Amino acid sequence: MKTLRQIYFVAWALLLSIFAILAAPKLWQNLRTGHVVSPSPTASIDSLLGSVLEIREPSAHLTEAAARISSSQRTVFISQRDDAQCDFVYSAICYLSWPRKIDKVELAPNESIPQFDAATFVCGIDAAAPQTQSIGPHLKLHIPSSSP
Amino acid sequence: MIIFAGFIAAFATILFAGFGATSFLVRSRLTKSEHFALAWLLGTAVVSFTLWLGGFVIRGVALQICVSAICVAFGVIGARRWRKFANVARTPRSHFEKIFIAVFALELMSILYLSIQHTLGWDGLTVWEMKARYAFLNGGALPTEYFRDTSRWFSHPEYPLLLPLTESWFYTWFGDVDQFWIKLIFPIWYAAAMSILLLAAEQLSGNRAIAWIIVLLFPLVPAIHNAPGGIAVGYADVPLAAIYLAAIFYLVRFLRGESIAPFLALAASLPWMKREGVVLWFVLTLAAAVVLWTRRSRTLSILSFVPGICVILAWKIFLAAVRALPSRDFAMRPNISRASGILHEFWLTLIDRDLWGIFWGLVAFAMIALCIRERTRLTAVLLWTFFAPLALYLATYLFSAWPDYIAHIDTSLPRLLIQLTPVAWLLIALALRSTTTPRPTPLAPPPA
């Protein structure tokens, strides 16, 4: 009985050691490979959005762009359906532009961009139009000239 | 410097509130680490709930002053009660324990460093921190328009507010929104959880060294430090796991004859942290109610549901009153044909070595050992606190409204398992008990 008990605890010691030996390098690797994000109030959104929009300080650009849209004007966000990166851009614009409401329009693969009498963000689609501001290579903002 | 001072002030007010709340709920002095853990877990609940209620009538600096005053009042009243409690007997620390403490300090610093390295994850930012930001910008209370804003439906307006309003409380003291410094509150939840895990594992295994080993091994589970829902990305899963662990620990203490009050308070905090908290609350309270029923405390058995029901109802009534958008994740009708797919995905998640290493193998071994060595009521309760929420979590995917329910499982199941990781470690602690609990011997038959 005593021997069985000893075998039991030796088995536990072995299992826990194997767990630690296999798992500890992963924690160490995680600690080593990351880089410290620079402290700023928008550190997370800039880091996540920067790699998607391929611009520096994207939150500042988006906030500035959103400030140019009149508060009474409707705002629309257009992207392809099931585009995860543009979904994130949409979330980020909504995050930054409270209390503005932003309608989302998702296009089918060959569907052309509809025209709206609204400030329009176009994400991940080529949209050459006058009075269009580029916010990085993947996002464009069109504010109609008739807007107040 | 202002942010640092703000961080200390917000942290201190939460601890004041939690210290007071703890002193109301316990009947004796606790160790410093246990008191810190309870102060943080209950303090965040008290502050967030007070901010939510206070936000109905006041905003801005007035709200900040009122909540701070309540925190300080809690602290002062708690300190008075504290003086009346008997001192706790202290056991001197061995050399081994000092080494364990040093290694734990290193691990804690690693977790802190990871939090600095990582950005908030997508959900950490657009589900949790976003609510904190809007609450801060609105003077401490979430604007009611937010709850019915279809363009922000993705941010789950129906989720409860313990985490967002705790973050918002820090922002109030910072004087600004700050996505960098707010990440530092998550290691505090980790430290609180580890304080409780140490106590619980010691109590279950009967050996402090084993308890320390479990605490030191805990962050090595890869999902804890390197997955969506892990410590570093600002999700609610690790804080929820910390509260669940503490609630189980005080449930175990209640089973051993101590007060039920800390358990009820912690269990009632679960639905205030995350939607899944309702499941965890129900599972734990049902266990406590059954125990009370068997002890013939039938009224208390029914009353034990009251604190949690009050929290859940208050939140549901609020959501109905502001006409909040409903959840889009689940449908009303189950799709039973998914059962095999769900179980298959569950199995694939368990054996994902990148997320879990051999952790679930250890847990399976512990469960088999417990069924052989330790067939007690305590084992039954711990197995219930693991399997009941797991079964309910898996069953929810039958109701998934996602176009691809497998994607729903892949996205969320690892996070749900993170919530159950501490209780899995408790099962290991119990399996490592050096002496098995003697089974009650049947009464001898009366002499003929």
Coordinates of C-alpha atoms in Angstrom, one line a residue:
Chain A
M1 CA 0.0 0.0 0.0
K2 CA 2.8 2.3 0.9
T3 CA 4.7 1.5 -2.3
L4 CA 1.5 2.3 -4.3
R5 CA 1.3 5.6 -2.6
Q6 CA 4.9 6.4 -3.4
I7 CA 4.4 5.4 -7.0
Y8 CA 1.4 7.7 -7.1
F9 CA 3.2 10.7 -5.9
V10 CA 6.3 10.0 -8.1
A11 CA 3.9 9.8 -11.1
W12 CA 2.5 13.2 -10.1
A13 CA 6.0 14.7 -9.7
L14 CA 6.9 13.4 -13.1
L15 CA 3.7 14.7 -14.8
L16 CA 4.0 18.2 -13.2
S17 CA 7.7 18.3 -14.2
I18 CA 6.9 17.4 -17.8
F19 CA 4.2 20.0 -17.8
A20 CA 6.6 22.7 -16.5
I21 CA 9.4 21.7 -18.8
L22 CA 7.1 21.9 -21.9
A23 CA 5.2 25.0 -20.8
A24 CA 7.9 27.3 -19.3
P25 CA 9.7 27.9 -22.6
K26 CA 6.4 29.2 -24.1
L27 CA 6.1 31.8 -21.4
W28 CA 9.7 32.7 -21.8
Q29 CA 9.3 33.0 -25.6
N30 CA 6.2 35.1 -25.1
L31 CA 8.2 37.4 -22.8
R32 CA 11.1 37.6 -25.2
T33 CA 9.4 38.1 -28.5
G34 CA 7.1 41.0 -27.7
H35 CA 8.0 44.6 -27.6
V36 CA 6.8 47.2 -25.1
V37 CA 4.1 49.3 -26.6
S38 CA 4.9 53.0 -26.2
P39 CA 2.7 54.5 -23.4
S40 CA 0.0 56.6 -24.9
P41 CA -3.7 57.1 -24.3
T42 CA -4.5 55.4 -27.7
A43 CA -1.7 52.8 -27.5
S44 CA -3.8 49.8 -28.2
I45 CA -6.0 51.1 -31.0
D46 CA -3.0 52.7 -32.7
S47 CA -1.1 49.5 -32.6
L48 CA -4.0 47.3 -33.8
L49 CA -5.3 49.8 -36.4
G50 CA -1.8 51.0 -37.6
S51 CA -1.0 47.6 -39.0
V52 CA -4.4 47.4 -40.8
L53 CA -4.5 51.0 -42.2
E54 CA -0.7 51.1 -42.7
I55 CA -0.4 54.6 -41.2
R56 CA 1.1 56.0 -38.0
E57 CA -1.2 57.3 -35.3
P58 CA -4.4 56.2 -37.1
S59 CA -6.6 57.2 -34.2
A60 CA -5.5 60.8 -34.6
H61 CA -6.2 60.7 -38.3
L62 CA -9.6 59.1 -37.8
T63 CA -10.6 61.5 -35.1
E64 CA -9.5 64.4 -37.2
A65 CA -11.4 63.1 -40.2
A66 CA -14.5 62.5 -38.1
A67 CA -14.3 66.0 -36.8
R68 CA -14.7 67.3 -40.4
I69 CA -18.1 65.7 -40.7
S70 CA -21.0 67.8 -39.5
S71 CA -22.7 66.3 -36.4
S72 CA -26.1 66.4 -38.3
Q73 CA -24.8 64.6 -41.3
R74 CA -25.4 60.9 -41.9
T75 CA -22.3 58.8 -41.9
V76 CA -21.9 55.5 -43.8
F77 CA -19.2 52.9 -43.8
I78 CA -18.8 50.7 -46.9
S79 CA -16.8 47.5 -47.2
Q80 CA -16.9 44.1 -48.8
R81 CA -18.9 41.5 -47.0
D82 CA -16.9 39.3 -44.5
D83 CA -13.8 41.5 -44.6
A84 CA -12.5 41.0 -41.1
Q85 CA -9.9 43.8 -41.3
C86 CA -12.6 46.4 -42.4
D87 CA -14.9 45.1 -39.7
F88 CA -12.2 46.1 -37.3
V89 CA -11.7 49.5 -38.9
Y90 CA -15.5 50.0 -38.6
S91 CA -15.4 49.1 -34.9
A92 CA -12.5 51.4 -34.4
I93 CA -14.2 54.3 -36.2
C94 CA -17.3 53.7 -34.1
Y95 CA -15.1 53.5 -31.0
L96 CA -13.5 56.9 -31.7
S97 CA -16.5 58.8 -33.0
W98 CA -19.0 58.6 -30.2
P99 CA -21.8 59.7 -30.2
R100 CA -22.0 59.7 -34.0
K101 CA -24.0 56.8 -35.5
I102 CA -22.4 55.1 -38.4
D103 CA -24.4 52.9 -40.8
K104 CA -22.6 49.9 -42.2
V105 CA -23.1 48.8 -45.8
E106 CA -21.6 45.5 -46.9
L107 CA -21.2 44.8 -50.6
A108 CA -21.3 41.5 -52.5
P109 CA -18.1 40.7 -54.5
N110 CA -19.1 42.4 -57.8
E111 CA -21.4 45.0 -56.4
S112 CA -20.6 48.6 -57.2
I113 CA -20.4 51.3 -54.6
P114 CA -23.8 52.9 -54.1
Q115 CA -24.0 56.7 -53.9
F116 CA -25.2 58.2 -50.6
D117 CA -25.9 61.8 -49.6
A118 CA -23.7 61.2 -46.6
A119 CA -20.2 61.3 -45.4
T120 CA -18.9 57.9 -46.6
F121 CA -16.0 55.8 -45.4
V122 CA -14.9 53.3 -48.0
C123 CA -12.7 50.5 -46.7
G124 CA -10.7 48.0 -48.8
I125 CA -12.4 48.9 -52.1
D126 CA -10.9 51.1 -54.9
A127 CA -13.0 54.3 -54.9
A128 CA -11.7 57.1 -57.0
A129 CA -14.0 60.1 -56.5
P130 CA -13.5 63.8 -56.2
Q131 CA -13.3 65.3 -52.8
T132 CA -12.1 62.0 -51.4
Q133 CA -9.6 62.0 -48.5
S134 CA -7.3 59.0 -48.2
I135 CA -6.6 57.7 -44.7
G136 CA -3.8 55.3 -45.6
P137 CA -4.0 53.1 -48.7
H138 CA -7.1 51.1 -47.6
L139 CA -9.5 53.7 -46.3
K140 CA -11.1 56.7 -48.0
L141 CA -13.5 59.3 -46.7
H142 CA -15.8 61.2 -49.0
I143 CA -17.7 64.2 -47.6
P144 CA -20.2 65.6 -50.1
S145 CA -19.6 69.3 -50.9
S146 CA -23.3 70.1 -50.2
S147 CA -22.9 69.1 -46.6
P148 CA -23.5 71.8 -44.1
Chain B
M1 CA 3.1 61.4 -12.7
I2 CA -0.6 62.5 -12.6
I3 CA -1.6 59.1 -14.0
F4 CA 0.6 57.3 -11.4
A5 CA -1.1 59.3 -8.6
G6 CA -4.5 58.7 -10.1
F7 CA -3.7 55.0 -10.4
I8 CA -2.8 54.8 -6.7
A9 CA -5.9 56.8 -5.7
A10 CA -8.3 54.6 -7.7
F11 CA -6.6 51.5 -6.4
A12 CA -6.7 52.7 -2.8
T13 CA -10.4 53.7 -2.9
I14 CA -11.2 50.2 -4.3
L15 CA -9.2 48.5 -1.6
F16 CA -10.9 50.7 1.1
A17 CA -14.3 49.7 -0.2
G18 CA -13.3 46.1 -0.4
F19 CA -11.7 46.1 3.0
G20 CA -14.9 47.4 4.5
A21 CA -17.0 44.9 2.6
T22 CA -14.7 42.1 3.7
S23 CA -15.0 43.2 7.3
F24 CA -18.8 43.0 7.1
L25 CA -18.7 39.5 5.7
V26 CA -16.0 37.7 7.8
R27 CA -15.9 37.0 11.5
S28 CA -12.2 36.8 12.1
R29 CA -9.0 38.4 11.0
L30 CA -7.6 37.1 7.7
T31 CA -4.0 36.9 6.5
K32 CA -2.8 39.9 4.6
S33 CA -2.8 38.1 1.2
E34 CA -6.4 36.8 1.7
H35 CA -7.6 40.2 2.8
F36 CA -6.0 41.9 -0.1
A37 CA -7.6 39.4 -2.5
L38 CA -11.0 39.8 -1.0
A39 CA -10.6 43.6 -0.8
W40 CA -9.8 43.8 -4.5
L41 CA -12.5 41.3 -5.7
L42 CA -15.3 42.8 -3.5
G43 CA -13.9 46.4 -3.8
T44 CA -14.2 46.4 -7.6
A45 CA -17.8 45.0 -7.3
V46 CA -18.7 47.7 -4.8
V47 CA -17.2 50.5 -6.7
S48 CA -18.6 49.5 -10.1
F49 CA -22.1 48.8 -8.6
T50 CA -22.0 52.2 -6.7
L51 CA -20.9 54.0 -9.9
W52 CA -23.7 52.4 -11.8
L53 CA -26.4 53.3 -9.3
G54 CA -24.9 56.7 -8.5
G55 CA -24.8 57.5 -12.3
F56 CA -28.6 57.5 -12.4
V57 CA -28.7 60.7 -10.3
I58 CA -25.3 62.5 -10.5
R59 CA -22.4 62.7 -12.9
G60 CA -18.8 64.0 -13.1
V61 CA -16.9 65.3 -10.1
A62 CA -20.0 64.9 -7.8
L63 CA -20.2 61.2 -8.7
Q64 CA -16.5 60.8 -8.1
I65 CA -16.7 62.5 -4.7
C66 CA -19.8 60.5 -3.7
V67 CA -18.3 57.1 -4.6
S68 CA -14.9 58.0 -3.0
A69 CA -16.8 59.0 0.2
I70 CA -18.6 55.7 0.2
C71 CA -15.3 53.9 -0.3
V72 CA -13.7 55.7 2.6
A73 CA -16.8 55.2 4.8
F74 CA -16.7 51.5 4.0
G75 CA -13.0 51.5 5.0
V76 CA -13.5 53.3 8.2
I77 CA -16.4 51.2 9.4
G78 CA -14.5 48.1 8.3
A79 CA -11.4 49.2 10.3
R80 CA -13.6 49.6 13.4
R81 CA -15.0 46.1 13.1
W82 CA -11.5 44.8 12.3
R83 CA -10.1 45.9 15.6
K84 CA -12.7 43.7 17.4
F85 CA -11.6 40.6 15.6
A86 CA -9.2 38.1 17.2
N87 CA -5.7 38.1 15.8
V88 CA -4.9 35.3 13.4
A89 CA -2.1 33.0 14.5
R90 CA 0.9 33.3 12.2
T91 CA 3.0 30.4 11.2
P92 CA 6.7 31.4 10.6
R93 CA 7.8 31.2 7.0
S94 CA 10.3 28.4 6.2
H95 CA 13.3 29.0 3.9
F96 CA 11.5 27.0 1.2
E97 CA 8.5 29.3 1.4
K98 CA 10.8 32.4 1.0
I99 CA 12.1 30.8 -2.2
F100 CA 8.6 30.2 -3.4
I101 CA 7.7 33.8 -2.6
A102 CA 10.7 35.0 -4.6
V103 CA 9.8 32.9 -7.6
F104 CA 6.2 34.1 -7.4
A105 CA 7.4 37.7 -7.3
L106 CA 9.3 37.0 -10.5
E107 CA 6.2 35.5 -12.1
L108 CA 4.1 38.4 -11.1
M109 CA 6.6 40.8 -12.7
S110 CA 6.5 38.6 -15.8
I111 CA 2.8 39.0 -15.9
L112 CA 3.1 42.7 -15.4
Y113 CA 5.7 42.9 -18.2
L114 CA 3.4 40.9 -20.5
S115 CA 0.6 43.3 -19.8
I116 CA 2.8 46.2 -20.8
Q117 CA 4.0 44.3 -23.9
H118 CA 0.6 43.4 -25.3
T119 CA -2.0 45.7 -26.5
L120 CA -5.6 45.3 -25.4
G121 CA -7.2 42.6 -27.5
W122 CA -10.0 43.3 -29.9
D123 CA -12.7 42.4 -27.4
G124 CA -10.7 44.0 -24.6
L125 CA -10.9 47.2 -26.6
T126 CA -14.2 47.2 -28.4
V127 CA -16.3 45.4 -25.9
W128 CA -14.9 46.2 -22.4
E129 CA -12.7 49.3 -22.6
M130 CA -15.1 51.0 -25.0
K131 CA -17.8 51.1 -22.4
A132 CA -15.3 52.5 -19.9
R133 CA -14.3 55.2 -22.3
Y134 CA -17.9 56.2 -23.0
A135 CA -18.8 56.1 -19.3
F136 CA -15.8 58.4 -18.6
L137 CA -16.7 60.8 -21.4
N138 CA -20.2 60.9 -20.0
G139 CA -19.3 61.8 -16.5
G140 CA -19.0 58.3 -15.1
A141 CA -22.2 56.7 -16.4
L142 CA -22.8 55.0 -19.7
P143 CA -25.1 57.1 -21.9
T144 CA -28.5 55.3 -22.3
E145 CA -28.3 55.9 -26.1
Y146 CA -25.3 53.6 -26.2
F147 CA -27.5 50.6 -25.2
R148 CA -29.8 51.0 -28.3
D149 CA -27.2 52.2 -30.8
T150 CA -27.3 49.7 -33.7
S151 CA -23.9 50.9 -35.0
R152 CA -22.3 49.8 -31.8
W153 CA -24.1 46.5 -31.5
F154 CA -20.8 44.7 -32.1
S155 CA -19.7 45.9 -28.6
H156 CA -22.3 43.8 -26.8
P157 CA -24.2 46.7 -25.0
E158 CA -26.0 44.0 -22.9
Y159 CA -22.8 42.8 -21.1
P160 CA -22.7 43.7 -17.4
L161 CA -20.5 46.5 -16.1
L162 CA -18.1 45.3 -13.4
L163 CA -15.0 45.5 -15.6
P164 CA -16.0 48.6 -17.7
L165 CA -16.9 50.7 -14.6
T166 CA -13.8 49.6 -12.8
E167 CA -11.8 50.8 -15.8
S168 CA -13.8 53.9 -15.9
W169 CA -13.1 54.5 -12.2
F170 CA -9.4 54.5 -13.0
Y171 CA -10.0 56.9 -15.9
T172 CA -11.8 59.2 -13.6
W173 CA -8.8 59.4 -11.4
F174 CA -6.4 59.6 -14.3
G175 CA -8.4 62.5 -15.7
D176 CA -8.3 60.9 -19.1
V177 CA -8.8 57.7 -21.1
D178 CA -5.6 55.7 -21.2
Q179 CA -5.4 52.4 -23.0
F180 CA -1.8 51.8 -21.8
W181 CA -2.0 52.2 -18.1
I182 CA -5.4 50.6 -17.7
K183 CA -3.8 47.3 -18.7
L184 CA -2.0 47.3 -15.3
I185 CA -5.2 46.5 -13.4
F186 CA -5.3 42.9 -14.9
P187 CA -2.2 41.7 -13.0
I188 CA -4.0 42.8 -9.8
W189 CA -6.8 40.3 -10.5
Y190 CA -4.1 37.7 -11.2
A191 CA -2.4 38.5 -7.9
A192 CA -5.8 38.3 -6.0
A193 CA -6.6 34.9 -7.7
M194 CA -3.2 33.5 -6.8
S195 CA -3.6 34.6 -3.2
I196 CA -6.9 32.6 -3.0
L197 CA -5.4 29.7 -5.0
L198 CA -2.6 29.4 -2.5
L199 CA -5.1 29.2 0.4
A200 CA -7.5 26.9 -1.4
A201 CA -4.8 24.5 -2.6
E202 CA -3.2 24.4 0.8
Q203 CA -6.6 23.6 2.4
L204 CA -7.4 20.9 -0.2
S205 CA -4.0 19.3 -0.4
G206 CA -3.1 19.8 3.3
N207 CA 0.4 20.8 2.3
R208 CA 1.6 24.4 1.8
A209 CA 4.5 23.4 -0.5
I210 CA 2.1 21.7 -2.9
A211 CA -0.1 24.8 -2.8
W212 CA 2.9 26.9 -3.8
I213 CA 3.9 24.6 -6.6
I214 CA 0.3 24.9 -8.0
V215 CA 0.4 28.7 -7.7
L216 CA 3.8 28.8 -9.5
L217 CA 2.6 26.4 -12.2
F218 CA -0.6 28.2 -12.9
P219 CA 0.7 30.9 -15.3
L220 CA 2.6 28.3 -17.3
V221 CA -0.7 27.1 -18.9
P222 CA -0.1 28.8 -22.3
A223 CA -3.7 30.0 -22.7
I224 CA -3.3 32.1 -19.5
H225 CA -0.6 34.2 -20.9
N226 CA -0.8 33.8 -24.7
A227 CA -4.4 33.5 -26.0
P228 CA -7.4 35.7 -26.5
G229 CA -8.9 35.9 -23.0
G230 CA -5.6 35.6 -21.3
I231 CA -4.2 37.9 -18.7
A232 CA -2.5 40.4 -21.0
V233 CA -5.3 41.4 -23.3
G234 CA -7.9 43.1 -21.1
Y235 CA -10.8 40.6 -21.4
A236 CA -13.1 39.8 -18.5
D237 CA -12.3 36.0 -18.4
V238 CA -9.4 36.1 -16.0
P239 CA -11.2 38.5 -13.6
L240 CA -14.3 36.2 -13.8
A241 CA -12.1 33.2 -13.2
A242 CA -10.6 34.9 -10.1
I243 CA -14.1 35.6 -8.7
Y244 CA -15.2 32.1 -9.5
L245 CA -12.2 30.6 -7.7
A246 CA -12.8 32.8 -4.6
A247 CA -16.5 31.9 -4.6
I248 CA -15.6 28.2 -4.7
F249 CA -13.0 28.6 -1.9
Y250 CA -15.6 30.2 0.4
L251 CA -18.1 27.6 -0.6
V252 CA -15.7 25.0 0.6
R253 CA -15.1 26.9 3.8
F254 CA -18.9 27.1 4.3
L255 CA -19.0 23.3 3.8
R256 CA -16.5 23.1 6.7
G257 CA -18.7 25.1 9.0
E258 CA -17.7 28.7 8.4
S259 CA -19.9 31.7 7.4
I260 CA -21.8 31.6 4.1
A261 CA -21.7 35.4 3.7
P262 CA -18.4 35.8 1.7
F263 CA -19.5 33.0 -0.6
L264 CA -22.9 34.7 -1.3
A265 CA -21.2 38.1 -1.9
L266 CA -18.7 36.7 -4.3
A267 CA -21.2 34.5 -6.1
A268 CA -23.5 37.5 -6.6
S269 CA -20.6 39.4 -8.2
L270 CA -20.2 36.7 -10.9
P271 CA -23.3 37.9 -13.0
W272 CA -22.1 41.5 -12.7
M273 CA -18.7 40.6 -14.3
K274 CA -19.8 38.7 -17.4
R275 CA -22.8 37.1 -19.0
E276 CA -21.4 33.6 -18.3
G277 CA -21.3 34.6 -14.7
V278 CA -25.0 33.8 -14.5
V279 CA -24.1 30.2 -15.2
L280 CA -21.3 30.1 -12.7
W281 CA -23.5 31.8 -10.0
F282 CA -26.3 29.3 -10.6
V283 CA -24.0 26.3 -10.4
L284 CA -22.4 27.4 -7.2
T285 CA -25.6 28.6 -5.5
L286 CA -27.4 25.4 -6.3
A287 CA -24.5 23.5 -4.7
A288 CA -24.8 25.7 -1.6
A289 CA -28.6 25.4 -1.5
V290 CA -28.5 21.6 -1.7
V291 CA -26.0 21.5 1.2
L292 CA -28.2 23.9 3.2
W293 CA -31.3 21.8 2.4
T294 CA -29.6 18.6 3.6
R295 CA -28.7 20.5 6.8
R296 CA -32.3 21.3 7.2
S297 CA -31.8 25.1 6.8
R298 CA -34.5 25.2 4.1
T299 CA -35.3 28.8 4.4
L300 CA -31.6 29.8 4.1
S301 CA -31.3 27.3 1.2
I302 CA -33.9 29.3 -0.8
L303 CA -32.6 32.7 0.5
S304 CA -29.1 31.9 -0.8
F305 CA -30.4 32.6 -4.3
V306 CA -31.6 36.1 -3.4
P307 CA -28.3 38.2 -3.7
G308 CA -27.5 36.8 -7.2
I309 CA -31.1 37.1 -8.3
C310 CA -31.2 40.7 -7.2
V311 CA -28.1 41.5 -9.3
I312 CA -29.3 39.7 -12.3
L313 CA -32.8 41.2 -12.1
A314 CA -31.5 44.7 -11.5
W315 CA -29.4 44.5 -14.7
K316 CA -32.2 42.9 -16.7
I317 CA -34.7 45.5 -15.6
F318 CA -32.2 48.2 -16.5
L319 CA -31.6 46.8 -20.0
A320 CA -35.4 46.6 -20.5
A321 CA -35.9 50.1 -19.3
V322 CA -33.3 51.6 -21.7
R323 CA -34.5 49.3 -24.5
A324 CA -31.1 47.8 -24.9
L325 CA -30.4 45.8 -28.0
P326 CA -30.6 42.1 -27.4
S327 CA -27.7 39.7 -27.9
R328 CA -27.3 38.5 -31.4
D329 CA -25.1 35.5 -30.5
F330 CA -27.9 33.1 -29.6
A331 CA -31.2 31.9 -31.0
M332 CA -34.2 30.7 -29.1
R333 CA -34.3 27.2 -30.6
P334 CA -31.6 24.6 -30.1
N335 CA -30.1 22.8 -33.0
I336 CA -29.5 19.3 -31.6
S337 CA -27.8 18.0 -34.7
R338 CA -24.7 20.1 -33.7
A339 CA -24.0 18.0 -30.6
S340 CA -21.4 15.8 -32.2
G341 CA -19.7 18.8 -33.9
I342 CA -19.6 20.6 -30.6
L343 CA -18.0 17.7 -28.8
H344 CA -15.5 17.2 -31.6
E345 CA -14.5 20.9 -31.4
F346 CA -14.3 20.6 -27.6
W347 CA -11.9 17.7 -27.9
L348 CA -9.8 19.5 -30.5
T349 CA -9.6 22.5 -28.1
L350 CA -8.5 20.3 -25.2
I351 CA -5.7 18.7 -27.1
D352 CA -4.5 22.0 -28.6
R353 CA -0.9 21.9 -27.2
D354 CA -0.2 25.5 -28.2
L355 CA -3.0 26.6 -25.9
W356 CA -2.9 24.1 -23.0
G357 CA 0.3 22.0 -23.2
I358 CA -0.5 18.8 -21.3
F359 CA -2.7 20.6 -18.7
W360 CA -5.9 18.8 -19.4
G361 CA -4.0 15.5 -19.3
L362 CA -3.0 16.4 -15.7
V363 CA -6.6 17.3 -14.9
A364 CA -7.9 14.0 -16.3
F365 CA -5.4 12.1 -14.2
A366 CA -6.4 14.1 -11.1
M367 CA -10.1 13.3 -11.8
I368 CA -9.4 9.5 -12.1
A369 CA -7.3 9.7 -8.9
L370 CA -10.0 11.5 -7.0
C371 CA -12.6 8.9 -8.1
I372 CA -10.4 6.2 -6.6
R373 CA -8.8 7.9 -3.6
E374 CA -11.1 10.7 -2.4
R375 CA -14.8 9.9 -2.9
T376 CA -16.1 12.6 -0.6
R377 CA -18.7 15.3 -0.7
L378 CA -15.9 17.9 -1.2
T379 CA -14.8 16.0 -4.3
A380 CA -18.3 15.9 -5.6
V381 CA -18.7 19.6 -5.1
L382 CA -15.5 20.4 -6.9
L383 CA -16.3 18.1 -9.8
W384 CA -19.7 19.7 -10.0
T385 CA -18.2 23.2 -10.1
F386 CA -16.1 22.1 -13.0
F387 CA -18.4 19.9 -15.0
A388 CA -21.7 21.7 -14.6
P389 CA -20.6 25.0 -16.1
L390 CA -18.6 23.1 -18.8
A391 CA -21.7 21.2 -19.8
L392 CA -23.8 24.3 -19.8
Y393 CA -21.2 26.3 -21.8
L394 CA -21.1 23.5 -24.4
A395 CA -24.9 23.3 -24.5
T396 CA -25.1 27.0 -25.4
Y397 CA -23.5 26.3 -28.8
L398 CA -26.7 24.4 -29.6
F399 CA -28.3 27.8 -29.6
S400 CA -25.6 29.7 -31.5
A401 CA -26.9 32.1 -34.0
W402 CA -23.6 32.5 -35.8
P403 CA -23.7 31.5 -39.4
D404 CA -20.8 29.1 -38.7
Y405 CA -21.2 27.7 -35.2
I406 CA -17.8 26.0 -35.4
A407 CA -16.3 29.5 -35.7
H408 CA -18.3 30.6 -32.6
I409 CA -16.8 27.6 -30.7
D410 CA -13.3 28.3 -31.9
T411 CA -13.5 32.0 -30.9
S412 CA -15.0 31.6 -27.5
L413 CA -14.4 28.1 -26.1
P414 CA -10.7 28.6 -25.1
R415 CA -11.9 31.8 -23.1
L416 CA -14.6 29.8 -21.4
L417 CA -12.1 27.1 -20.5
I418 CA -9.8 29.8 -19.0
Q419 CA -12.6 30.6 -16.6
L420 CA -12.5 26.9 -15.4
T421 CA -8.7 26.6 -15.2
P422 CA -8.4 27.6 -11.5
V423 CA -11.0 25.0 -10.4
A424 CA -9.1 22.5 -12.5
W425 CA -6.0 23.3 -10.5
L426 CA -8.1 22.8 -7.3
L427 CA -8.9 19.3 -8.5
I428 CA -5.2 18.7 -8.9
A429 CA -4.6 20.0 -5.4
L430 CA -7.1 17.7 -3.9
A431 CA -5.7 14.8 -5.8
L432 CA -2.3 15.6 -4.3
R433 CA -3.7 15.3 -0.8
S434 CA -1.1 13.2 1.1
T435 CA -3.6 11.4 3.3
T436 CA -7.0 10.3 1.9
T437 CA -10.0 11.5 3.8
P438 CA -11.4 8.5 5.8
R439 CA -14.8 7.4 4.6
P440 CA -17.5 7.4 7.3
T441 CA -17.9 3.9 8.6
P442 CA -21.4 2.5 8.5
L443 CA -23.1 2.2 11.9
A444 CA -22.8 -1.2 13.5
P445 CA -26.1 -3.1 13.5
P446 CA -27.9 -3.1 16.8
P447 CA -27.4 -6.2 18.9
A448 CA -30.0 -8.8 18.4

